[in-house]
């Protein structure tokens, strides 16, 4: 084939044959994933597996070109594979499932692949795949886009920065009091209409979830009491919905935008520094209840407040009819026009009375549906960069051999990187792992292979003894089930120590964290070790096999010592140990002493505080 001859010209005959024998995994079959699938086929990978949990939505069709209107509600992965069969020369294997499902996708399943491509759209799954790659030491090509922005990052476990080596922006959340009492932005009103009002009225399963909330975002007892009362009163409004009392929609509007606002205005403390809301004019409600509308206005145009109220009446009637027809649990869906219009009109009416600019339905769809602006060409560019970079990661370019992993390049669009205005792509070299990273820096990783018999018979005490012997841990170590942050054993907790591993609920896919709580007089500690349990068929010597992982020691500086002492220690004058990893210092106190950041706290103190505070992050104990 012509395309194969072109690849042969680039990588050579021998490397092309190797490429044809490789297996790759693509996680995600959306905007980036569908482009990755096409590119990996054209590149010539011998076997391509693709995983996606989702089904196809109408909103996908503008940028995910493997899908058509007839494919809506079909699984993305299997539909994508069917769409590329006419030009495919690889073995394709689709899966519909959650990549974090350890039953469907155990560690041994991941281990079959030579390289992994991430085309995901959520932080939790990205972090999970990143951690799996660290366990199995397989290269990972991470990528993402947002509008015109995009990036790719090759991750070579143990040799380069991993996904968690740099801080990631977390999803924005809002205090209950802001959403329920003092909105100041359109998004506050949209969240109120979508997550609170809509669910209270139309979703029986979530209508009472708000009652148990304790994170109000305020200590104002009067305001908290009002929020609770408002929730209880909305249960009465749900009865209006269930009774199909269309003539009482006016009562819903009056309750939400007149009576509730009157109660808010009585809490004087809320309005000392804020603009007071204005009650919705009752005459607008009365007039809208008599209006007749047969068609919806353009969703991209801005409606005035009168039209918003008229549309609220019309769409609430439609939703009432759906409840009457048996849909007792209607969920918000950005592509369900009825639910979208209800949220949009309710949010805009609330915005109007709080003196916040209203939004078009089209704009609200993007915000309420958590739609990240996506551009098809950006997805194609990033996917192309990812597959081309894979050739260097796999060392398939004879004219550009990869001698060190840090010689590889990541790539950012110019806007995303802020490094250059004169070119579209910037491509800095990869950095080594961040020693402060909870995934790639602070912890050593490996896989425990164990038989089912071993899982049932080996006691936790024996496992701890084996860990001490093989990795030279001291007597005092802690053992945590990192899958659910459960303490199994430490120096003052041994209730479970004589139970078998299965009796302490360890199983295939469990992750155990071992940490040194003792250290030496010189504050040197054995690095923490995180081990993934893989239950295998067959036999093993002693029914268990520990990984050959080097677990170095870490010098943890003591707080409030003289600055000169720290400098000497950092230069190696006070620590004489070849295997010691020196930790960086950063913050200087007013007295000149160097203070160590909280995450670098001595492990024995960290564990004691963690048990008290119950705060565990990413399998490591982190302190707030």
XYZ file of C-alpha atoms in Angstrom:
624
model
C 0.000 0.000 0.000
C 1.178 3.538 -0.739
C 0.760 4.714 2.831
C 2.842 1.801 4.134
C 5.673 2.648 1.746
C 5.645 6.201 3.060
C 5.962 4.984 6.672
C 8.762 2.613 5.609
C 10.650 5.587 4.166
C 10.444 7.278 7.566
C 11.173 4.427 9.973
C 12.877 1.822 7.755
C 11.796 -1.732 6.908
C 12.958 -3.298 10.160
C 11.291 -0.695 12.368
C 8.110 -0.878 10.284
C 7.897 -4.612 10.950
C 8.370 -3.868 14.626
C 5.602 -1.244 14.435
C 3.300 -3.833 12.895
C 3.910 -6.093 15.913
C 3.119 -3.422 18.524
C -0.078 -3.099 20.539
C -1.350 0.337 21.544
C -4.208 1.419 23.799
C -6.300 4.525 23.134
C -8.286 5.701 26.167
C -11.201 7.830 25.001
C -13.025 7.838 21.658
C -14.161 11.464 21.612
C -12.658 14.496 19.893
C -9.014 13.524 20.380
C -9.572 9.766 20.658
C -11.313 9.392 17.301
C -8.460 11.315 15.647
C -5.925 9.118 17.463
C -7.672 5.992 16.175
C -7.461 7.207 12.591
C -3.800 8.247 12.960
C -2.713 5.000 14.652
C -4.282 3.012 11.801
C -2.543 5.156 9.182
C 0.719 4.902 11.134
C 0.575 1.121 10.972
C 0.213 -0.127 14.558
C -0.482 -3.846 14.377
C -3.147 -3.951 17.098
C -5.195 -1.051 18.459
C -7.520 -1.257 21.471
C -9.858 1.655 22.207
C -11.899 2.246 25.384
C -14.724 4.680 26.050
C -17.547 4.712 28.568
C -19.832 7.169 26.764
C -22.440 7.037 24.057
C -22.708 9.534 21.204
C -24.564 12.812 21.790
C -25.873 15.287 19.247
C -23.327 17.849 20.447
C -20.448 15.495 19.463
C -21.205 15.570 15.751
C -19.660 18.967 14.969
C -16.109 17.756 15.699
C -16.082 13.945 16.015
C -16.188 13.018 12.348
C -16.416 9.249 12.752
C -20.006 9.645 13.986
C -23.257 10.472 12.192
C -26.730 11.494 13.316
C -27.921 7.887 13.059
C -25.250 6.925 15.634
C -26.700 9.027 18.481
C -27.010 6.982 21.705
C -24.663 4.307 20.300
C -21.391 3.429 22.106
C -18.522 5.641 20.941
C -15.833 2.952 20.874
C -17.665 0.341 18.796
C -19.137 2.968 16.459
C -15.690 4.498 15.875
C -14.232 1.085 15.010
C -17.035 0.399 12.513
C -16.463 3.798 10.885
C -12.775 3.155 10.100
C -13.006 -0.418 8.824
C -12.929 0.660 5.163
C -9.341 1.927 5.450
C -8.166 -0.254 8.325
C -5.210 -2.627 8.110
C -4.834 -3.246 11.875
C -6.543 -5.454 14.411
C -9.091 -3.247 16.218
C -10.617 -4.115 19.594
C -13.271 -1.763 21.081
C -14.510 -1.706 24.690
C -17.384 0.152 26.291
C -16.540 0.635 29.957
C -14.956 2.759 32.633
C -11.168 2.585 32.343
C -10.997 2.730 36.162
C -12.982 -0.517 36.506
C -10.402 -2.972 37.897
C -12.652 -5.961 37.136
C -13.077 -5.204 33.434
C -9.588 -3.732 33.070
C -7.189 -5.402 35.538
C -3.509 -4.500 35.650
C -2.584 -7.567 33.574
C -4.826 -6.227 30.797
C -2.936 -2.911 30.716
C 0.387 -4.756 30.730
C -0.208 -6.224 27.245
C 0.253 -2.835 25.566
C 3.506 -1.311 24.351
C 2.242 2.271 24.597
C -0.864 4.088 25.868
C -2.519 7.162 24.329
C -4.790 9.282 26.515
C -7.660 11.123 24.817
C -9.644 11.761 28.001
C -11.770 14.691 29.117
C -11.728 14.333 32.913
C -9.071 14.702 35.577
C -9.840 11.573 37.626
C -9.422 9.166 34.698
C -6.258 10.913 33.517
C -4.709 10.570 36.956
C -5.730 6.930 37.144
C -4.170 6.005 33.795
C -1.071 8.009 34.748
C -0.716 5.959 37.942
C -1.300 2.669 36.097
C 1.459 3.600 33.642
C 3.778 4.147 36.619
C 2.941 0.698 38.017
C 3.567 -1.173 34.750
C 6.381 1.135 33.485
C 4.781 1.641 30.083
C 5.074 4.927 28.118
C 2.013 7.161 28.109
C 1.164 9.898 25.601
C -0.997 12.435 27.468
C -2.917 15.051 25.472
C -5.702 17.604 25.783
C -7.374 20.506 23.992
C -9.549 23.487 24.812
C -10.592 25.683 21.922
C -7.458 26.753 20.026
C -5.249 25.503 22.871
C -3.745 22.050 23.113
C -0.790 20.066 24.385
C 0.891 16.657 24.268
C 3.158 15.220 26.959
C 5.100 11.966 26.646
C 5.421 10.311 30.068
C 8.189 7.759 30.619
C 7.635 6.299 34.122
C 10.511 6.909 36.504
C 12.440 8.962 33.944
C 10.322 12.013 33.098
C 7.643 14.168 34.692
C 4.326 12.393 35.042
C 0.865 13.935 34.717
C 0.726 14.798 38.430
C 4.215 16.328 38.626
C 2.662 19.719 37.888
C -0.419 21.220 39.515
C -3.692 20.900 37.639
C -6.640 23.248 37.714
C -9.518 21.695 39.644
C -13.205 22.137 38.771
C -14.775 25.267 40.231
C -17.276 24.760 43.045
C -19.370 27.311 44.904
C -20.520 27.580 48.525
C -24.145 26.699 49.190
C -24.817 30.197 50.515
C -23.603 31.776 47.266
C -25.807 29.564 45.123
C -28.872 29.762 47.357
C -28.704 33.292 48.782
C -26.197 35.699 47.239
C -25.462 34.935 43.571
C -23.297 37.502 41.799
C -22.509 35.795 38.466
C -24.636 34.107 35.775
C -22.992 30.742 36.576
C -24.308 30.959 40.174
C -27.872 31.233 38.874
C -27.324 28.446 36.340
C -25.981 26.088 39.025
C -28.965 26.971 41.239
C -31.448 26.225 38.440
C -29.734 23.009 37.281
C -28.405 21.336 40.437
C -30.980 22.528 42.948
C -34.300 23.686 41.499
C -34.581 21.241 38.599
C -33.652 18.230 40.736
C -36.008 19.267 43.536
C -38.948 19.498 41.166
C -38.343 16.751 38.612
C -35.929 14.155 40.018
C -37.314 12.119 42.884
C -33.970 10.416 43.628
C -32.023 13.628 44.278
C -34.754 15.919 45.545
C -33.828 15.347 49.184
C -30.027 15.218 48.835
C -29.682 18.866 49.890
C -31.187 18.205 53.308
C -28.098 16.498 54.716
C -25.655 19.227 53.664
C -23.432 20.656 56.384
C -21.127 22.730 54.175
C -23.227 25.856 53.943
C -20.384 28.281 53.247
C -21.692 30.568 55.987
C -22.061 30.625 59.769
C -25.095 32.900 59.648
C -27.710 30.796 61.491
C -30.585 32.859 60.121
C -29.426 32.267 56.567
C -28.923 28.513 57.122
C -32.400 28.205 58.633
C -33.861 30.019 55.634
C -32.066 27.682 53.190
C -33.393 24.631 55.043
C -36.915 26.052 55.125
C -36.742 26.849 51.421
C -35.795 23.252 50.640
C -38.727 21.902 52.645
C -41.102 24.276 50.882
C -39.885 23.041 47.496
C -41.142 19.570 48.399
C -44.604 21.153 48.344
C -43.919 22.555 44.875
C -42.998 19.065 43.676
C -46.506 17.991 44.644
C -47.787 20.596 42.177
C -45.652 18.959 39.479
C -46.865 15.470 40.402
C -50.508 16.551 40.432
C -50.180 18.069 36.953
C -51.618 21.300 38.301
C -50.760 23.513 35.341
C -52.871 26.341 36.712
C -50.536 26.445 39.731
C -47.322 27.128 37.796
C -47.976 30.731 38.750
C -47.621 29.676 42.408
C -44.186 28.183 41.647
C -42.977 31.456 40.134
C -44.406 33.504 42.990
C -42.797 31.250 45.563
C -39.338 31.280 43.901
C -39.032 34.861 42.784
C -41.263 36.847 45.137
C -41.795 35.151 48.508
C -38.316 33.615 48.782
C -36.710 36.919 47.824
C -38.793 38.745 50.429
C -37.385 36.395 53.080
C -33.852 36.996 51.835
C -34.296 40.751 52.063
C -35.198 40.435 55.745
C -31.655 39.155 56.524
C -30.037 42.584 56.769
C -26.464 41.307 57.193
C -26.480 39.898 53.664
C -26.975 43.293 52.049
C -24.582 45.554 53.916
C -22.023 45.326 51.123
C -24.139 43.810 48.323
C -26.779 45.140 45.953
C -30.211 44.010 47.091
C -32.271 41.825 44.748
C -35.527 43.145 43.320
C -38.797 41.231 43.614
C -40.186 39.911 40.349
C -43.149 42.048 39.303
C -46.283 40.028 40.102
C -48.061 41.549 37.090
C -45.464 39.951 34.780
C -46.320 36.566 36.288
C -50.052 37.145 35.924
C -49.736 38.295 32.290
C -47.442 35.402 31.339
C -49.896 32.879 32.771
C -52.486 34.080 30.230
C -50.100 34.272 27.277
C -50.165 31.641 24.546
C -46.959 30.514 22.866
C -46.795 27.902 20.162
C -43.108 28.031 19.263
C -39.785 28.603 20.967
C -37.797 31.702 20.136
C -34.270 31.464 18.714
C -31.976 29.889 21.308
C -29.111 32.164 20.293
C -31.044 35.424 20.777
C -31.477 37.290 24.049
C -35.051 37.215 25.353
C -36.435 39.965 27.534
C -37.732 39.153 31.010
C -41.329 38.909 29.829
C -40.400 36.275 27.223
C -38.352 34.387 29.820
C -41.405 34.056 32.075
C -43.685 33.030 29.183
C -41.216 30.330 28.142
C -40.910 29.172 31.788
C -44.683 28.591 31.864
C -44.618 26.705 28.548
C -41.689 24.438 29.351
C -42.892 23.637 32.873
C -46.181 22.432 31.359
C -44.231 20.122 29.019
C -42.182 18.684 31.863
C -45.336 18.202 33.947
C -46.811 16.199 31.099
C -43.685 14.023 30.949
C -43.954 13.336 34.698
C -47.646 12.513 34.254
C -46.654 10.066 31.474
C -44.422 8.131 33.861
C -41.039 9.960 33.893
C -40.793 10.432 37.658
C -36.998 10.961 37.518
C -36.116 13.381 34.748
C -32.400 14.169 34.603
C -30.921 17.312 33.135
C -29.401 16.768 29.716
C -27.989 19.635 27.705
C -29.318 17.959 24.544
C -32.820 17.563 26.011
C -34.402 20.858 24.961
C -37.148 20.685 27.598
C -34.716 20.380 30.517
C -32.363 22.943 28.958
C -35.133 25.531 28.527
C -36.357 25.073 32.093
C -32.869 25.632 33.508
C -32.181 28.543 31.149
C -35.396 30.434 31.877
C -35.234 29.829 35.648
C -31.600 30.946 35.722
C -32.312 34.080 33.705
C -35.294 35.092 35.835
C -33.111 34.697 38.923
C -30.329 36.695 37.237
C -32.822 39.458 36.475
C -33.947 39.881 40.086
C -30.327 39.812 41.358
C -29.242 42.435 38.795
C -26.987 39.952 36.965
C -26.750 39.973 33.137
C -28.924 37.315 31.522
C -27.551 34.804 28.992
C -28.893 33.258 25.798
C -30.055 29.650 25.953
C -27.127 28.752 23.709
C -24.641 30.251 26.193
C -26.364 28.565 29.136
C -26.183 25.214 27.337
C -22.396 25.505 27.247
C -22.146 26.415 30.930
C -24.760 23.988 32.277
C -23.486 21.148 30.084
C -19.876 21.768 31.143
C -18.999 22.044 27.479
C -15.334 22.877 26.952
C -15.006 24.740 23.651
C -13.618 22.232 21.175
C -12.316 22.822 17.658
C -11.908 19.913 15.284
C -8.649 21.188 13.768
C -7.053 21.547 17.212
C -8.012 17.962 18.043
C -6.506 16.792 14.734
C -3.247 18.705 15.274
C -2.806 17.423 18.839
C -3.629 13.817 17.892
C -1.174 14.045 14.983
C 1.570 15.369 17.263
C 0.829 12.593 19.751
C 1.171 9.757 17.219
C 4.284 11.274 15.616
C 5.898 11.676 19.033
C 5.121 8.017 19.708
C 7.685 7.123 17.018
C 10.402 8.806 19.084
C 9.077 7.368 22.353
C 9.255 3.854 20.842
C 12.674 4.678 19.309
C 11.541 3.935 15.763
C 13.327 6.821 14.011
C 16.783 5.633 12.881
C 17.934 9.174 12.031
C 16.845 10.515 15.470
C 17.572 7.815 18.068
C 16.282 8.484 21.581
C 19.292 8.163 23.883
C 17.665 9.638 27.002
C 14.006 10.080 27.859
C 14.609 13.722 28.751
C 15.675 14.299 25.121
C 12.032 13.812 24.129
C 9.818 16.852 23.579
C 6.409 17.836 24.797
C 4.402 20.340 22.744
C 2.088 23.251 23.515
C 0.185 25.587 21.292
C 1.611 29.098 21.533
C -1.333 30.484 23.491
C -1.291 27.634 25.998
C 2.452 27.847 26.616
C 2.786 31.664 26.637
C 6.351 31.102 25.404
C 6.180 32.528 21.933
C 3.913 34.748 19.858
C 5.778 34.083 16.634
C 5.041 30.378 16.228
C 2.044 28.146 16.795
C 3.822 25.246 18.516
C 6.499 25.331 21.196
C 8.225 22.073 22.117
C 10.357 22.140 25.277
C 12.213 19.018 26.336
C 10.826 16.817 29.057
C 11.856 17.361 32.653
C 12.835 14.626 35.120
C 10.254 13.551 37.747
C 9.296 16.148 40.333
C 10.603 14.851 43.705
C 7.564 16.381 45.406
C 5.062 14.652 43.120
C 2.758 12.289 45.062
C 2.723 9.888 42.095
C 6.082 10.042 40.340
C 8.356 11.477 43.027
C 7.492 10.754 46.640
C 6.635 7.084 46.229
C 8.273 3.990 44.716
C 5.890 1.656 42.912
C 5.639 -1.964 41.943
C 3.307 -4.944 41.572
C 2.841 -7.784 44.050
C 2.005 -11.023 42.232
C 0.082 -13.414 44.459
C -2.035 -16.526 44.016
C -5.580 -16.795 45.332
C -4.301 -19.345 47.847
C -1.689 -16.841 49.011
C -4.307 -14.126 49.336
C -6.410 -16.411 51.525
C -3.579 -17.804 53.670
C -0.790 -15.228 53.961
C -1.252 -13.064 57.028
C -0.746 -9.334 57.036
C 2.082 -9.828 59.580
C 3.957 -12.074 57.129
C 3.560 -9.562 54.313
C 4.910 -6.783 56.548
C 7.870 -9.013 57.489
C 8.621 -9.726 53.819
C 8.455 -6.018 53.020
C 10.854 -5.190 55.871
C 13.336 -7.833 54.757
C 13.326 -7.125 51.019
C 13.291 -3.322 51.107
C 15.176 -2.779 54.398
C 12.353 -1.052 56.249
C 12.685 -0.576 60.036
C 10.387 -2.112 62.648
C 7.943 0.780 62.751
C 6.157 1.018 59.420
C 2.562 1.843 58.596
C 0.407 -0.093 56.134
C -2.498 1.654 54.396
C -4.998 0.313 51.884
C -4.548 3.187 49.441
C -7.592 2.092 47.403
C -9.887 3.463 50.127
C -7.411 5.170 52.513
C -7.903 2.560 55.266
C -5.245 2.050 57.932
C -4.318 -1.637 58.195
C -1.419 -1.524 60.642
C 1.148 0.742 62.273
C 3.214 0.993 65.467
C 0.175 1.440 67.727
C -2.527 -0.367 65.717
C -2.175 -4.131 65.260
C -5.765 -5.351 65.470
C -5.643 -6.743 61.914
C -2.046 -7.906 61.807
C -2.782 -11.648 62.232
C -5.608 -11.755 59.711
C -5.094 -13.036 56.177
C -4.868 -10.548 53.303
C -8.319 -11.523 52.059
C -9.739 -11.123 55.576
C -8.577 -7.486 55.640
C -10.408 -7.024 52.312
C -7.359 -6.932 50.060
C -8.015 -8.309 46.586
C -6.971 -8.108 42.964
C -6.616 -4.393 42.169
C -5.996 -3.261 45.763
C -3.114 -0.838 46.319
C -1.104 -0.941 49.567
C 1.094 1.886 50.837
C 4.029 1.132 53.166
C 5.668 4.069 54.971
C 8.658 4.357 57.289
C 7.546 5.780 60.661
C 10.810 5.301 62.513
C 13.674 6.810 60.587
C 17.140 7.320 62.021
C 18.593 9.791 64.479
C 19.801 11.772 61.445
C 16.183 12.057 60.156
C 16.755 9.654 57.280
C 13.694 7.662 56.213
C 13.083 4.866 53.757
C 10.982 6.178 50.883
C 7.320 5.137 50.840
C 6.401 2.135 48.713
C 3.080 1.650 46.922
C 2.333 -1.860 45.668
C -0.499 -2.988 43.391
C -1.897 -6.453 44.182
C -2.275 -8.659 41.108
C -3.884 -12.049 41.741
C -2.622 -14.539 39.159
C -3.565 -18.034 38.038
C -0.878 -20.664 38.388
C 1.796 -21.204 40.998
C 4.400 -19.054 42.694
C 7.135 -19.840 45.163
C 5.659 -19.226 48.628
C 2.445 -18.121 46.796
C 3.725 -14.521 46.544
C 6.291 -12.570 44.532
C 7.448 -9.094 45.508
C 8.716 -6.744 42.786
C 12.387 -5.925 42.366
C 12.064 -2.250 43.210
C 14.853 -0.083 44.573
C 13.561 1.851 47.583
C 16.077 4.573 48.478
C 16.277 6.562 51.684
C 15.236 10.193 51.977
C 16.887 12.850 54.098
C 14.146 14.855 55.801
C 15.530 18.118 57.222
C 14.543 19.082 60.753
C 12.606 22.315 61.192
C 14.067 25.386 62.884
C 17.731 24.511 62.555
C 20.309 27.104 61.563
C 20.442 28.084 57.932
C 24.161 27.214 57.679
C 23.475 23.702 58.928
C 20.898 23.263 56.177
C 23.337 24.452 53.536
C 25.961 21.976 54.735
C 23.404 19.154 54.771
C 22.198 20.047 51.299
C 25.792 19.948 50.052
C 26.177 16.457 51.532
C 28.395 17.371 54.487
C 26.098 16.113 57.193
C 24.727 13.026 55.410
C 27.076 10.297 54.272
C 24.926 7.841 52.364
C 25.116 7.025 48.653
C 21.444 6.079 48.444
C 20.098 9.220 50.104
C 17.926 11.497 47.992
C 18.264 15.100 49.115
C 15.062 17.126 49.242
C 14.888 20.733 48.094
C 14.314 23.666 50.457
C 12.314 26.668 49.490
C 10.753 28.927 52.082
C 12.839 31.107 54.438
C 11.414 32.416 57.682
C 11.900 35.905 59.091
C 14.587 34.573 61.451
C 16.639 33.193 58.572
C 15.854 29.555 59.309
C 14.676 27.501 56.386
C 11.194 26.111 56.850
C 10.136 22.874 55.199
C 6.748 22.855 53.408
C 4.021 20.762 55.028
C 3.976 17.997 52.343
C 7.646 17.216 53.149
C 6.912 16.658 56.844
C 8.679 13.790 58.578
C 6.662 10.657 57.838
C 6.087 9.702 61.474
C 4.572 13.116 62.218
C 2.601 13.104 59.010
C 1.025 9.760 59.830
C 0.100 10.782 63.351
C -1.556 13.941 62.098
C -3.208 12.121 59.223
C -4.819 9.601 61.552
C -6.181 12.508 63.531
C -7.366 14.569 60.593
C -8.389 11.652 58.340
C -6.889 13.360 55.316
C -5.385 11.139 52.668
C -4.661 12.265 49.132
C -3.644 10.090 46.162
C -2.575 7.211 48.372
C -0.151 9.423 50.287
C -0.876 11.176 53.528
C -0.995 14.886 52.771
C -1.421 17.625 55.333
C -3.613 20.661 55.044
